[in-house]
CSV table of C-alpha atoms and ligand atoms in Angstrom, one decimal:
chain,number,residue,atom,x,y,z
A,30,UNK,CA,0.1,0.1,0.2
A,31,UNK,CA,1.0,3.2,-0.7
A,32,UNK,CA,1.3,4.7,3.1
A,33,UNK,CA,4.6,2.5,3.2
A,34,UNK,CA,7.6,4.0,2.9
A,35,UNK,CA,6.6,7.1,1.7
A,36,UNK,CA,8.8,9.8,4.2
A,37,UNK,CA,7.8,13.6,4.3
A,38,UNK,CA,9.8,16.4,5.0
A,39,UNK,CA,9.4,18.0,8.3
A,40,UNK,CA,8.3,21.6,8.4
A,41,UNK,CA,10.3,22.9,11.6
A,42,UNK,CA,12.8,26.0,11.2
A,43,UNK,CA,16.3,25.2,11.9
A,44,UNK,CA,16.0,28.1,15.2
A,45,UNK,CA,13.6,26.0,16.4
A,46,UNK,CA,15.6,22.2,16.6
A,47,UNK,CA,18.3,24.6,18.5
A,48,UNK,CA,15.7,25.9,21.1
A,49,UNK,CA,14.9,22.6,21.7
A,50,UNK,CA,18.4,21.3,22.1
A,51,UNK,CA,19.2,24.5,24.5
A,52,UNK,CA,16.2,23.6,26.5
A,53,UNK,CA,17.2,19.9,26.4
A,54,UNK,CA,20.5,20.6,28.1
A,55,UNK,CA,19.2,23.6,30.9
A,56,UNK,CA,16.6,20.8,32.2
A,57,UNK,CA,19.4,18.2,32.8
A,58,UNK,CA,22.2,21.0,34.2
A,59,UNK,CA,18.8,22.3,36.1
A,60,UNK,CA,18.0,19.0,37.5
A,61,UNK,CA,21.8,17.6,38.1
A,62,UNK,CA,22.1,21.6,40.2
A,63,UNK,CA,19.1,20.1,42.0
A,64,UNK,CA,19.9,17.0,42.9
A,65,UNK,CA,23.6,18.2,44.7
A,66,UNK,CA,21.2,20.7,46.6
A,67,UNK,CA,19.3,17.9,48.2
A,68,UNK,CA,22.3,15.3,48.9
A,69,UNK,CA,23.5,18.7,50.4
A,70,UNK,CA,21.0,19.2,52.6
A,71,UNK,CA,20.7,15.9,53.9
A,72,UNK,CA,23.9,15.7,55.2
A,73,UNK,CA,26.2,14.5,52.6
A,74,UNK,CA,29.5,14.7,52.4
A,75,UNK,CA,30.4,18.1,49.8
A,76,UNK,CA,32.5,16.5,48.3
A,77,UNK,CA,30.7,13.9,46.9
A,78,UNK,CA,27.5,16.1,46.4
A,79,UNK,CA,30.0,18.0,43.5
A,80,UNK,CA,31.0,15.1,42.2
A,81,UNK,CA,27.2,13.5,41.7
A,82,UNK,CA,26.3,16.8,40.1
A,83,UNK,CA,29.5,16.6,38.0
A,84,UNK,CA,28.6,13.0,36.7
A,85,UNK,CA,25.1,14.6,35.9
A,86,UNK,CA,26.3,17.3,34.4
A,87,UNK,CA,28.6,15.0,31.8
A,88,UNK,CA,25.6,13.0,31.2
A,89,UNK,CA,23.6,15.3,29.8
A,90,UNK,CA,25.7,17.0,27.8
A,91,UNK,CA,26.3,13.2,26.2
A,92,UNK,CA,22.3,13.4,25.8
A,93,UNK,CA,22.8,16.8,23.8
A,94,UNK,CA,25.5,15.0,21.7
A,95,UNK,CA,23.4,11.7,20.9
A,96,UNK,CA,20.4,14.3,20.1
A,97,UNK,CA,22.3,15.8,17.6
A,98,UNK,CA,24.0,12.8,16.0
A,99,UNK,CA,20.3,11.3,16.3
A,100,UNK,CA,18.6,14.4,14.1
A,101,UNK,CA,21.7,15.0,11.7
A,102,UNK,CA,21.3,11.0,10.4
A,103,UNK,CA,18.8,11.0,7.1
A,104,UNK,CA,15.9,8.9,7.4
A,105,UNK,CA,15.6,8.0,4.0
A,106,UNK,CA,17.2,9.2,1.2
A,107,UNK,CA,15.1,11.8,0.3
A,108,UNK,CA,15.6,13.3,3.7
A,109,UNK,CA,19.2,13.1,2.9
A,110,UNK,CA,20.1,16.6,2.1
A,111,UNK,CA,17.2,18.1,3.9
A,112,UNK,CA,17.8,21.0,6.8
A,113,UNK,CA,18.6,19.6,10.5
A,114,UNK,CA,14.3,19.2,11.4
A,115,UNK,CA,12.1,16.4,12.6
A,116,UNK,CA,11.1,14.6,9.5
A,117,UNK,CA,7.2,14.2,10.1
A,118,UNK,CA,5.9,11.0,8.4
A,119,UNK,CA,1.6,11.7,7.0
A,120,UNK,CA,-0.3,9.5,5.8
A,121,UNK,CA,-1.2,10.5,3.0
A,122,UNK,CA,-4.5,8.1,2.6
A,123,UNK,CA,-5.7,10.8,5.3
A,124,UNK,CA,-5.0,13.9,2.7
A,125,UNK,CA,-6.8,11.7,0.0
A,126,UNK,CA,-9.5,11.1,2.1
A,127,UNK,CA,-9.6,14.9,2.4
A,128,UNK,CA,-10.0,15.6,-1.4
A,129,UNK,CA,-12.1,13.0,-2.0
A,130,UNK,CA,-14.7,14.3,0.9
A,131,UNK,CA,-15.0,17.5,-0.8
A,132,UNK,CA,-16.1,15.6,-4.1
A,133,UNK,CA,-20.0,15.8,-4.3
A,134,UNK,CA,-20.0,12.4,-6.1
A,135,UNK,CA,-19.9,9.3,-4.2
A,136,UNK,CA,-15.6,8.1,-4.7
A,137,UNK,CA,-14.2,4.8,-4.0
A,138,UNK,CA,-9.8,4.4,-3.9
A,139,UNK,CA,-9.0,0.7,-4.3
A,140,UNK,CA,-5.6,-1.1,-4.8
A,141,UNK,CA,-4.7,-3.5,-8.0
A,142,UNK,CA,-6.0,-6.4,-6.0
A,143,UNK,CA,-9.8,-5.2,-5.6
A,144,UNK,CA,-9.1,-3.8,-2.0
A,145,UNK,CA,-11.2,-0.7,-0.9
A,146,UNK,CA,-8.8,1.5,1.0
A,147,UNK,CA,-10.7,4.8,1.4
A,148,UNK,CA,-14.6,5.3,0.1
A,149,UNK,CA,-15.5,9.5,0.7
A,150,UNK,CA,-18.5,10.3,2.7
A,151,UNK,CA,-21.1,10.4,-0.2
A,152,UNK,CA,-19.7,6.8,-0.8
A,153,UNK,CA,-20.8,6.1,2.5
A,154,UNK,CA,-24.0,7.5,2.2
A,155,UNK,CA,-24.4,5.0,-1.0
A,156,UNK,CA,-22.9,2.3,0.4
A,157,UNK,CA,-23.0,3.0,3.5
A,158,UNK,CA,-19.7,2.4,5.9
A,159,UNK,CA,-16.8,0.0,3.6
A,160,UNK,CA,-14.6,-1.1,5.9
A,161,UNK,CA,-11.1,0.1,5.4
A,162,UNK,CA,-9.3,-3.7,3.2
A,163,UNK,CA,-12.6,-5.0,2.7
A,164,UNK,CA,-12.6,-7.2,-0.7
A,165,UNK,CA,-14.8,-4.7,-3.1
A,166,UNK,CA,-16.4,-7.5,-4.6
A,167,UNK,CA,-17.9,-7.9,-1.2
A,168,UNK,CA,-19.6,-4.1,-1.1
A,169,UNK,CA,-20.3,-4.3,-5.2
A,170,UNK,CA,-22.4,-7.1,-6.8
A,171,UNK,CA,-22.9,-5.2,-10.1
A,172,UNK,CA,-21.0,-7.7,-12.2
A,173,UNK,CA,-20.2,-4.5,-15.1
A,174,UNK,CA,-18.8,-2.8,-12.6
A,175,UNK,CA,-16.9,-5.4,-10.9
A,176,UNK,CA,-15.9,-6.2,-15.0
A,177,UNK,CA,-14.8,-3.3,-15.4
A,178,UNK,CA,-12.8,-1.9,-12.7
A,179,UNK,CA,-10.8,-5.2,-13.2
A,180,UNK,CA,-10.3,-4.6,-16.9
A,181,UNK,CA,-8.9,-1.0,-15.9
A,182,UNK,CA,-6.9,-2.9,-13.2
A,183,UNK,CA,-5.2,-5.0,-16.1
A,184,UNK,CA,-5.0,-2.4,-19.1
A,185,UNK,CA,-4.3,0.2,-16.9
A,186,UNK,CA,-6.4,2.3,-18.7
A,187,UNK,CA,-9.2,4.8,-17.5
A,188,UNK,CA,-13.2,2.5,-18.0
A,189,UNK,CA,-16.4,4.1,-18.4
A,190,UNK,CA,-20.0,2.2,-18.2
A,191,UNK,CA,-23.2,3.4,-17.5
A,192,UNK,CA,-25.3,1.8,-14.6
A,193,UNK,CA,-28.8,1.5,-13.5
A,194,UNK,CA,-30.0,1.3,-10.1
A,195,UNK,CA,-33.6,0.4,-9.2
A,196,UNK,CA,-33.7,1.1,-5.7
A,197,UNK,CA,-34.5,2.9,-3.3
A,198,UNK,CA,-35.5,5.2,-5.9
A,199,UNK,CA,-34.1,4.4,-9.8
A,200,UNK,CA,-30.9,6.3,-10.7
A,201,UNK,CA,-28.5,6.5,-13.2
A,202,UNK,CA,-25.0,6.7,-12.7
A,203,UNK,CA,-21.6,7.0,-14.6
A,204,UNK,CA,-19.2,4.6,-13.4
A,205,UNK,CA,-15.6,6.0,-14.5
A,206,UNK,CA,-12.3,3.7,-12.5
A,207,UNK,CA,-9.2,6.1,-13.4
A,208,UNK,CA,-5.6,4.6,-12.6
A,209,UNK,CA,-3.6,7.1,-9.8
A,210,UNK,CA,-0.3,7.0,-11.0
A,211,UNK,CA,2.6,8.1,-8.3
A,212,UNK,CA,3.7,12.2,-9.6
A,213,UNK,CA,7.2,10.9,-7.5
A,214,UNK,CA,6.8,8.2,-10.1
A,215,UNK,CA,4.3,8.6,-13.4
A,216,UNK,CA,6.2,5.9,-15.3
A,217,UNK,CA,5.8,3.1,-11.6
A,218,UNK,CA,2.5,0.6,-12.4
A,219,UNK,CA,0.1,2.5,-10.9
A,220,UNK,CA,-1.1,0.7,-7.2
A,221,UNK,CA,-3.8,2.7,-6.7
A,222,UNK,CA,-7.6,3.2,-8.8
A,223,UNK,CA,-10.3,5.8,-8.1
A,224,UNK,CA,-13.9,4.9,-9.1
A,225,UNK,CA,-16.1,7.6,-9.0
A,226,UNK,CA,-20.4,7.3,-9.3
A,227,UNK,CA,-21.3,10.0,-11.6
A,228,UNK,CA,-25.6,10.4,-11.2
A,229,UNK,CA,-27.1,10.7,-14.4
A,230,UNK,CA,-30.5,10.6,-13.1
A,231,UNK,CA,-31.8,13.7,-13.4
A,232,UNK,CA,-30.2,14.3,-17.0
A,233,UNK,CA,-32.1,11.5,-18.1
A,234,UNK,CA,-35.3,12.0,-17.0
A,235,UNK,CA,-35.1,15.0,-18.8
A,236,UNK,CA,-34.1,13.2,-21.9
A,237,UNK,CA,-36.7,11.0,-21.2
A,238,UNK,CA,-39.7,13.9,-21.0
A,239,UNK,CA,-38.5,15.5,-23.8
A,240,UNK,CA,-38.7,11.9,-25.7
A,241,UNK,CA,-42.2,11.9,-24.2
A,242,UNK,CA,-43.1,15.3,-25.2
A,243,UNK,CA,-41.8,14.8,-29.1
A,244,UNK,CA,-43.6,11.8,-29.4
A,245,UNK,CA,-46.8,12.7,-27.7
A,246,UNK,CA,-46.9,16.1,-29.9
A,247,UNK,CA,-46.5,14.0,-33.2
A,248,UNK,CA,-49.3,11.9,-32.2
A,249,UNK,CA,-51.4,14.3,-31.2
A,250,UNK,CA,-50.7,16.2,-34.7
A,251,UNK,CA,-50.6,12.8,-36.2
A,252,UNK,CA,-54.7,11.9,-35.8
A,253,UNK,CA,-56.0,15.2,-37.5
A,254,UNK,CA,-53.8,15.0,-39.8
A,255,UNK,CA,-54.3,11.4,-41.2
A,256,UNK,CA,-58.2,12.6,-41.0
A,257,UNK,CA,-57.3,15.3,-43.0
A,258,UNK,CA,-55.4,13.5,-45.6
A,259,UNK,CA,-58.4,10.7,-45.4
A,260,UNK,CA,-60.9,13.1,-46.1
A,261,UNK,CA,-59.1,14.9,-48.9
A,262,UNK,CA,-58.7,11.0,-51.0
A,263,UNK,CA,-62.1,10.3,-50.4
A,264,UNK,CA,-63.2,14.6,-51.6
A,265,UNK,CA,-61.2,13.3,-54.9
A,266,UNK,CA,-61.7,9.9,-55.4
A,267,UNK,CA,-65.3,8.5,-54.1
A,268,UNK,CA,-67.1,11.4,-53.1
A,269,UNK,CA,-65.9,13.3,-56.2
A,270,UNK,CA,-69.7,14.9,-56.5
A,271,UNK,CA,-71.2,14.4,-53.9
A,272,UNK,CA,-72.1,18.1,-52.7
A,273,UNK,CA,-73.6,17.0,-49.6
A,274,UNK,CA,-70.6,15.0,-48.5
A,275,UNK,CA,-68.7,18.0,-49.3
A,276,UNK,CA,-70.1,19.6,-46.8
A,277,UNK,CA,-70.1,17.1,-44.4
A,278,UNK,CA,-66.1,16.5,-44.9
A,279,UNK,CA,-65.2,19.9,-44.8
A,280,UNK,CA,-67.4,20.8,-41.8
A,281,UNK,CA,-65.2,17.6,-40.4
A,282,UNK,CA,-62.0,19.4,-41.9
A,283,UNK,CA,-62.1,22.6,-40.5
A,284,UNK,CA,-62.6,20.8,-36.8
A,285,UNK,CA,-59.4,19.2,-37.6
A,286,UNK,CA,-57.2,21.7,-39.0
A,287,UNK,CA,-58.6,23.8,-35.7
A,288,UNK,CA,-57.8,21.1,-33.3
A,289,UNK,CA,-54.2,21.3,-34.9
A,290,UNK,CA,-53.6,25.0,-34.9
A,291,UNK,CA,-55.0,24.6,-31.2
A,292,UNK,CA,-52.4,22.2,-30.3
A,293,UNK,CA,-49.7,24.2,-32.4
A,294,UNK,CA,-50.8,27.4,-30.5
A,295,UNK,CA,-50.2,25.7,-27.2
A,296,UNK,CA,-46.9,24.3,-27.7
A,297,UNK,CA,-45.7,27.6,-29.1
A,298,UNK,CA,-47.1,28.9,-25.4
A,299,UNK,CA,-45.1,26.3,-23.7
A,300,UNK,CA,-41.7,27.1,-25.3
A,301,UNK,CA,-42.3,30.8,-25.4
A,302,UNK,CA,-42.7,29.9,-21.6
A,303,UNK,CA,-39.7,28.2,-21.4
A,304,UNK,CA,-37.5,31.2,-22.7
A,305,UNK,CA,-38.5,33.6,-20.4
A,306,UNK,CA,-39.1,31.0,-17.1
A,307,UNK,CA,-36.4,32.6,-14.9
A,308,UNK,CA,-37.6,36.0,-15.7
A,309,UNK,CA,-40.3,37.3,-13.0
A,310,UNK,CA,-42.7,38.9,-14.7
A,311,UNK,CA,-43.0,43.2,-12.8
A,312,UNK,CA,-46.4,44.6,-13.9
A,313,UNK,CA,-48.9,45.8,-11.5
A,314,UNK,CA,-52.1,44.1,-12.5
A,315,UNK,CA,-54.9,44.8,-11.1
A,316,UNK,CA,-57.4,41.5,-10.8
A,317,UNK,CA,-60.6,42.4,-10.6
A,318,UNK,CA,-61.4,43.6,-14.0
A,319,UNK,CA,-58.8,40.5,-15.4
A,320,UNK,CA,-60.9,38.4,-14.2
A,321,UNK,CA,-64.5,39.9,-15.8
A,322,UNK,CA,-62.9,40.0,-18.5
A,323,UNK,CA,-61.9,36.6,-18.7
A,324,UNK,CA,-66.0,36.0,-17.6
A,325,UNK,CA,-67.2,38.0,-20.4
A,326,UNK,CA,-64.8,35.8,-22.8
A,327,UNK,CA,-66.3,32.6,-21.8
A,328,UNK,CA,-69.4,33.5,-21.4
A,329,UNK,CA,-70.6,32.3,-24.4
A,330,UNK,CA,-69.4,28.8,-24.3
A,331,UNK,CA,-70.5,28.4,-20.3
A,332,UNK,CA,-74.0,29.6,-22.1
A,333,UNK,CA,-73.3,26.9,-24.3
A,334,UNK,CA,-72.8,24.2,-21.7
A,335,UNK,CA,-75.1,25.7,-19.4
A,336,UNK,CA,-73.0,26.6,-16.4
A,337,UNK,CA,-73.5,30.0,-14.9
A,338,UNK,CA,-70.0,32.0,-13.4
A,339,UNK,CA,-69.7,33.9,-10.6
A,340,UNK,CA,-67.3,36.3,-9.9
A,341,UNK,CA,-66.7,36.8,-6.2
A,342,UNK,CA,-64.2,39.6,-5.6
A,343,UNK,CA,-63.5,42.3,-3.5
A,344,UNK,CA,-64.8,45.7,-4.0
A,345,UNK,CA,-61.7,46.9,-3.9
A,346,UNK,CA,-59.0,46.7,-6.6
A,347,UNK,CA,-56.8,43.6,-5.7
A,348,UNK,CA,-53.5,44.3,-7.3
A,349,UNK,CA,-50.1,41.7,-8.0
A,350,UNK,CA,-47.4,41.9,-10.0
A,351,UNK,CA,-47.9,39.8,-12.7
A,352,UNK,CA,-48.1,39.9,-16.8
A,353,UNK,CA,-51.5,40.3,-17.7
A,354,UNK,CA,-51.3,38.5,-21.0
A,355,UNK,CA,-50.1,35.7,-18.9
A,356,UNK,CA,-52.5,35.7,-16.2
A,357,UNK,CA,-55.2,35.8,-18.6
A,358,UNK,CA,-54.5,33.1,-20.0
A,359,UNK,CA,-54.2,30.8,-16.4
A,360,UNK,CA,-58.2,31.9,-15.3
A,361,UNK,CA,-58.9,31.6,-18.8
A,362,UNK,CA,-57.8,28.1,-18.7
A,363,UNK,CA,-58.7,26.9,-15.0
A,364,UNK,CA,-62.3,28.6,-15.9
A,365,UNK,CA,-62.7,26.7,-19.0
A,366,UNK,CA,-62.0,23.3,-17.9
A,367,UNK,CA,-64.2,24.0,-15.1
A,368,UNK,CA,-67.2,25.0,-17.2
A,369,UNK,CA,-66.1,21.8,-19.6
A,370,UNK,CA,-65.5,19.4,-17.1
A,371,UNK,CA,-68.4,20.5,-13.9
A,372,UNK,CA,-70.6,21.2,-16.5
A,373,UNK,CA,-73.3,19.1,-14.9
A,374,UNK,CA,-72.3,21.2,-11.7
A,375,UNK,CA,-74.0,23.8,-13.6
A,376,UNK,CA,-72.5,26.4,-11.7
A,377,UNK,CA,-68.8,27.7,-11.8
A,378,UNK,CA,-67.7,30.5,-8.9
A,379,UNK,CA,-64.3,32.4,-9.4
A,380,UNK,CA,-63.3,33.3,-5.6
A,381,UNK,CA,-60.9,36.1,-4.6
A,382,UNK,CA,-60.0,36.8,-1.3
A,383,UNK,CA,-56.7,38.6,0.4
A,384,UNK,CA,-55.3,41.7,-1.0
A,385,UNK,CA,-54.5,44.5,0.8
A,386,UNK,CA,-51.1,43.2,2.7
A,387,UNK,CA,-52.6,39.8,2.6
A,388,UNK,CA,-51.8,37.4,0.4
A,389,UNK,CA,-54.4,37.5,-2.6
A,390,UNK,CA,-55.6,34.0,-3.6
A,391,UNK,CA,-57.5,33.0,-6.6
A,392,UNK,CA,-60.3,29.6,-6.5
A,393,UNK,CA,-61.7,28.2,-9.3
A,394,UNK,CA,-64.4,26.0,-8.2
A,395,UNK,CA,-66.9,23.8,-10.4
A,396,UNK,CA,-69.4,21.7,-8.6
A,397,UNK,CA,-68.6,18.8,-11.4
A,398,UNK,CA,-67.3,14.7,-10.9
A,399,UNK,CA,-64.0,15.6,-9.5
A,400,UNK,CA,-60.6,14.2,-10.3
A,401,UNK,CA,-59.4,10.4,-8.4
A,402,UNK,CA,-56.7,11.6,-6.0
A,403,UNK,CA,-54.1,9.4,-8.3
A,404,UNK,CA,-55.0,11.5,-10.9
A,405,UNK,CA,-54.5,14.8,-9.5
A,406,UNK,CA,-50.6,15.2,-8.6
A,407,UNK,CA,-50.4,14.5,-12.7
A,408,UNK,CA,-52.8,16.3,-14.0
A,409,UNK,CA,-50.4,19.7,-14.4
A,410,UNK,CA,-48.3,16.7,-16.5
A,411,UNK,CA,-47.5,17.5,-20.3
A,412,UNK,CA,-50.6,15.4,-22.4
A,413,UNK,CA,-51.8,14.2,-19.5
A,414,UNK,CA,-55.4,14.0,-19.2
A,415,UNK,CA,-58.2,11.8,-16.6
A,416,UNK,CA,-60.0,10.8,-20.6
A,417,UNK,CA,-57.9,11.3,-23.5
A,418,UNK,CA,-61.5,11.2,-25.8
A,419,UNK,CA,-63.5,13.1,-23.1
A,420,UNK,CA,-60.5,16.2,-23.8
A,421,UNK,CA,-60.8,15.4,-27.2
A,422,UNK,CA,-64.7,15.8,-27.4
A,423,UNK,CA,-64.2,18.8,-25.1
A,424,UNK,CA,-61.5,20.3,-27.4
A,425,UNK,CA,-58.7,19.6,-25.3
A,426,UNK,CA,-54.9,19.5,-26.4
A,427,UNK,CA,-53.6,18.1,-22.7
A,428,UNK,CA,-51.5,20.9,-22.3
A,429,UNK,CA,-53.6,23.3,-20.8
A,430,UNK,CA,-53.2,23.0,-17.1
A,431,UNK,CA,-48.8,22.5,-18.5
A,432,UNK,CA,-49.6,25.9,-19.5
A,433,UNK,CA,-51.1,27.1,-16.2
A,434,UNK,CA,-48.1,25.6,-13.7
A,435,UNK,CA,-44.9,27.5,-16.3
A,436,UNK,CA,-46.4,30.8,-15.9
A,437,UNK,CA,-47.8,30.6,-12.5
A,438,UNK,CA,-44.0,29.3,-12.0
A,439,UNK,CA,-43.4,32.1,-13.7
A,440,UNK,CA,-44.8,34.5,-11.0
A,441,UNK,CA,-43.6,32.7,-8.2
A,442,UNK,CA,-47.3,31.7,-7.3
A,443,UNK,CA,-48.6,28.3,-6.9
A,444,UNK,CA,-51.0,26.0,-8.1
A,445,UNK,CA,-53.2,23.6,-5.8
A,446,UNK,CA,-55.9,20.8,-6.1
A,447,UNK,CA,-58.3,19.7,-3.9
A,448,UNK,CA,-60.8,17.8,-5.6
A,449,UNK,CA,-63.5,15.1,-4.5
A,450,UNK,CA,-65.1,12.9,-6.5
A,451,UNK,CA,-68.8,13.6,-7.1
A,452,UNK,CA,-68.6,17.0,-5.3
A,453,UNK,CA,-66.2,19.2,-7.3
A,454,UNK,CA,-62.8,20.7,-7.8
A,455,UNK,CA,-61.1,23.4,-6.2
A,456,UNK,CA,-58.2,25.8,-8.2
A,457,UNK,CA,-56.1,27.2,-6.2
A,458,UNK,CA,-53.7,30.0,-7.4
A,459,UNK,CA,-51.5,31.8,-4.7
A,460,UNK,CA,-49.9,34.6,-4.9
B,693,ADP,P1,-57.4,19.1,-21.7
B,693,ADP,O1,-56.9,20.5,-22.5
B,693,ADP,O2,-57.7,17.7,-21.6
B,693,ADP,O3,-58.4,20.1,-20.8
B,693,ADP,P2,-56.1,20.5,-19.4
B,693,ADP,O4,-54.1,20.3,-19.4
B,693,ADP,O5,-56.0,21.6,-19.2
B,693,ADP,O6,-56.3,19.4,-20.4
B,693,ADP,O7,-56.3,19.4,-18.2
B,693,ADP,C1,-55.4,17.7,-18.3
B,693,ADP,C2,-56.8,17.1,-17.8
B,693,ADP,O8,-57.1,17.6,-16.0
B,693,ADP,C3,-58.0,17.7,-18.7
B,693,ADP,O9,-57.6,16.2,-19.7
B,693,ADP,C4,-59.2,16.7,-17.4
B,693,ADP,O10,-59.4,15.1,-17.2
B,693,ADP,C5,-58.2,17.2,-16.0
B,693,ADP,N1,-58.9,18.5,-15.3
B,693,ADP,C6,-58.6,19.6,-15.2
B,693,ADP,N2,-60.0,20.5,-14.8
B,693,ADP,C7,-61.2,20.3,-14.4
B,693,ADP,C8,-61.9,20.5,-13.8
B,693,ADP,N3,-62.3,21.3,-13.3
B,693,ADP,N4,-62.5,19.1,-13.0
B,693,ADP,C9,-62.2,17.6,-13.5
B,693,ADP,N5,-61.3,17.7,-14.6
B,693,ADP,C10,-60.2,19.0,-14.7
């Protein structure tokens, strides 16, 4: 192990050593004088007493001589030319351990015989405490990692693999083994190997979300596109001269084209929001006229669905900092959903509380069928719908609440959802 035979030069200054010698000599002489005095005081003959003192002084001088001789003898070849100072032998592993502890990723230092010499704190959290000198294979069960470590040891080259863990949670690591060459002997075969575990789970999750998103978006667009193509072919072929079919198919085609443009609008809206996600809006917006406008613009839909939209708002202005257009989009989405999905409750309340120093809360309350608890945490995900067909038939894209969530995150506001099956749902925005 690297600990053997490594001497580190002492860091003491020469005058420290001289002071130490003088101090030792002085102690011995003082002790001799003290003993002589005691013998004289005890009634011994004065001549014998001085003789004892002289002996002690000589012994002291001889000891100092020995110390001088010992400290000037080289301990290791490297220290031979060093100034006469007391060498300090440090544990190199202790220093490496301190450096490894500063790493925020799990790291293990193993020898070429696959013995664990060090683990840092992050590795303790991942594997539990591994006693020094344990066998690596006794702690890491993954054959992939063990094979890679063996390959790195035999080839003395860095190696890397991706390793997935299922428990306690799904995690993905890039595990890399690097031979550690001693700076004093760069040509010697390394005896230590550093294994680091880089957690890439978050990046992988984002990658998966992106690819899911692209797959979902393409799927959503493909369905109306396929339907449009089908109708175009029918109109060009079998229904070429059928004026009644023309009218019917063109209406469906119009509906499908509208659905596609709604989807594209929502996708563009999301990407615009992503671009400015970290810039909080600074406009002052009075929610009173804004919510009044939302209610008016959704009045035709509410009437069509037989729903009454009731606004409960304080008389005084309710001002929040935000972006007027984006907040309009938030409440249009929430009220539209409440009308569409809570239609059977026949009434939707938009209730505003707070203001004048108190946190402002806007609740959109419907008395519809509610949302089952297992769906509630997921409804703000892109394209997540409790019932895909119901959403499509209500002209939904599955992106409305994802847009709401993005806007509110940018506004540093929170969205909470409380729902009870059979009783209805309350979406609350807290500024
Ligand atoms: P969509 O375009 O499908 O309406 P949203 O993101 O706005 O997409 O909503 C996601 C899903 O959440 C909807 O498909 C619906 O299943 C459910 N949902 C939203 N609001 C309500 C509500 N007020 N009551 C019941 N379900 C709702």
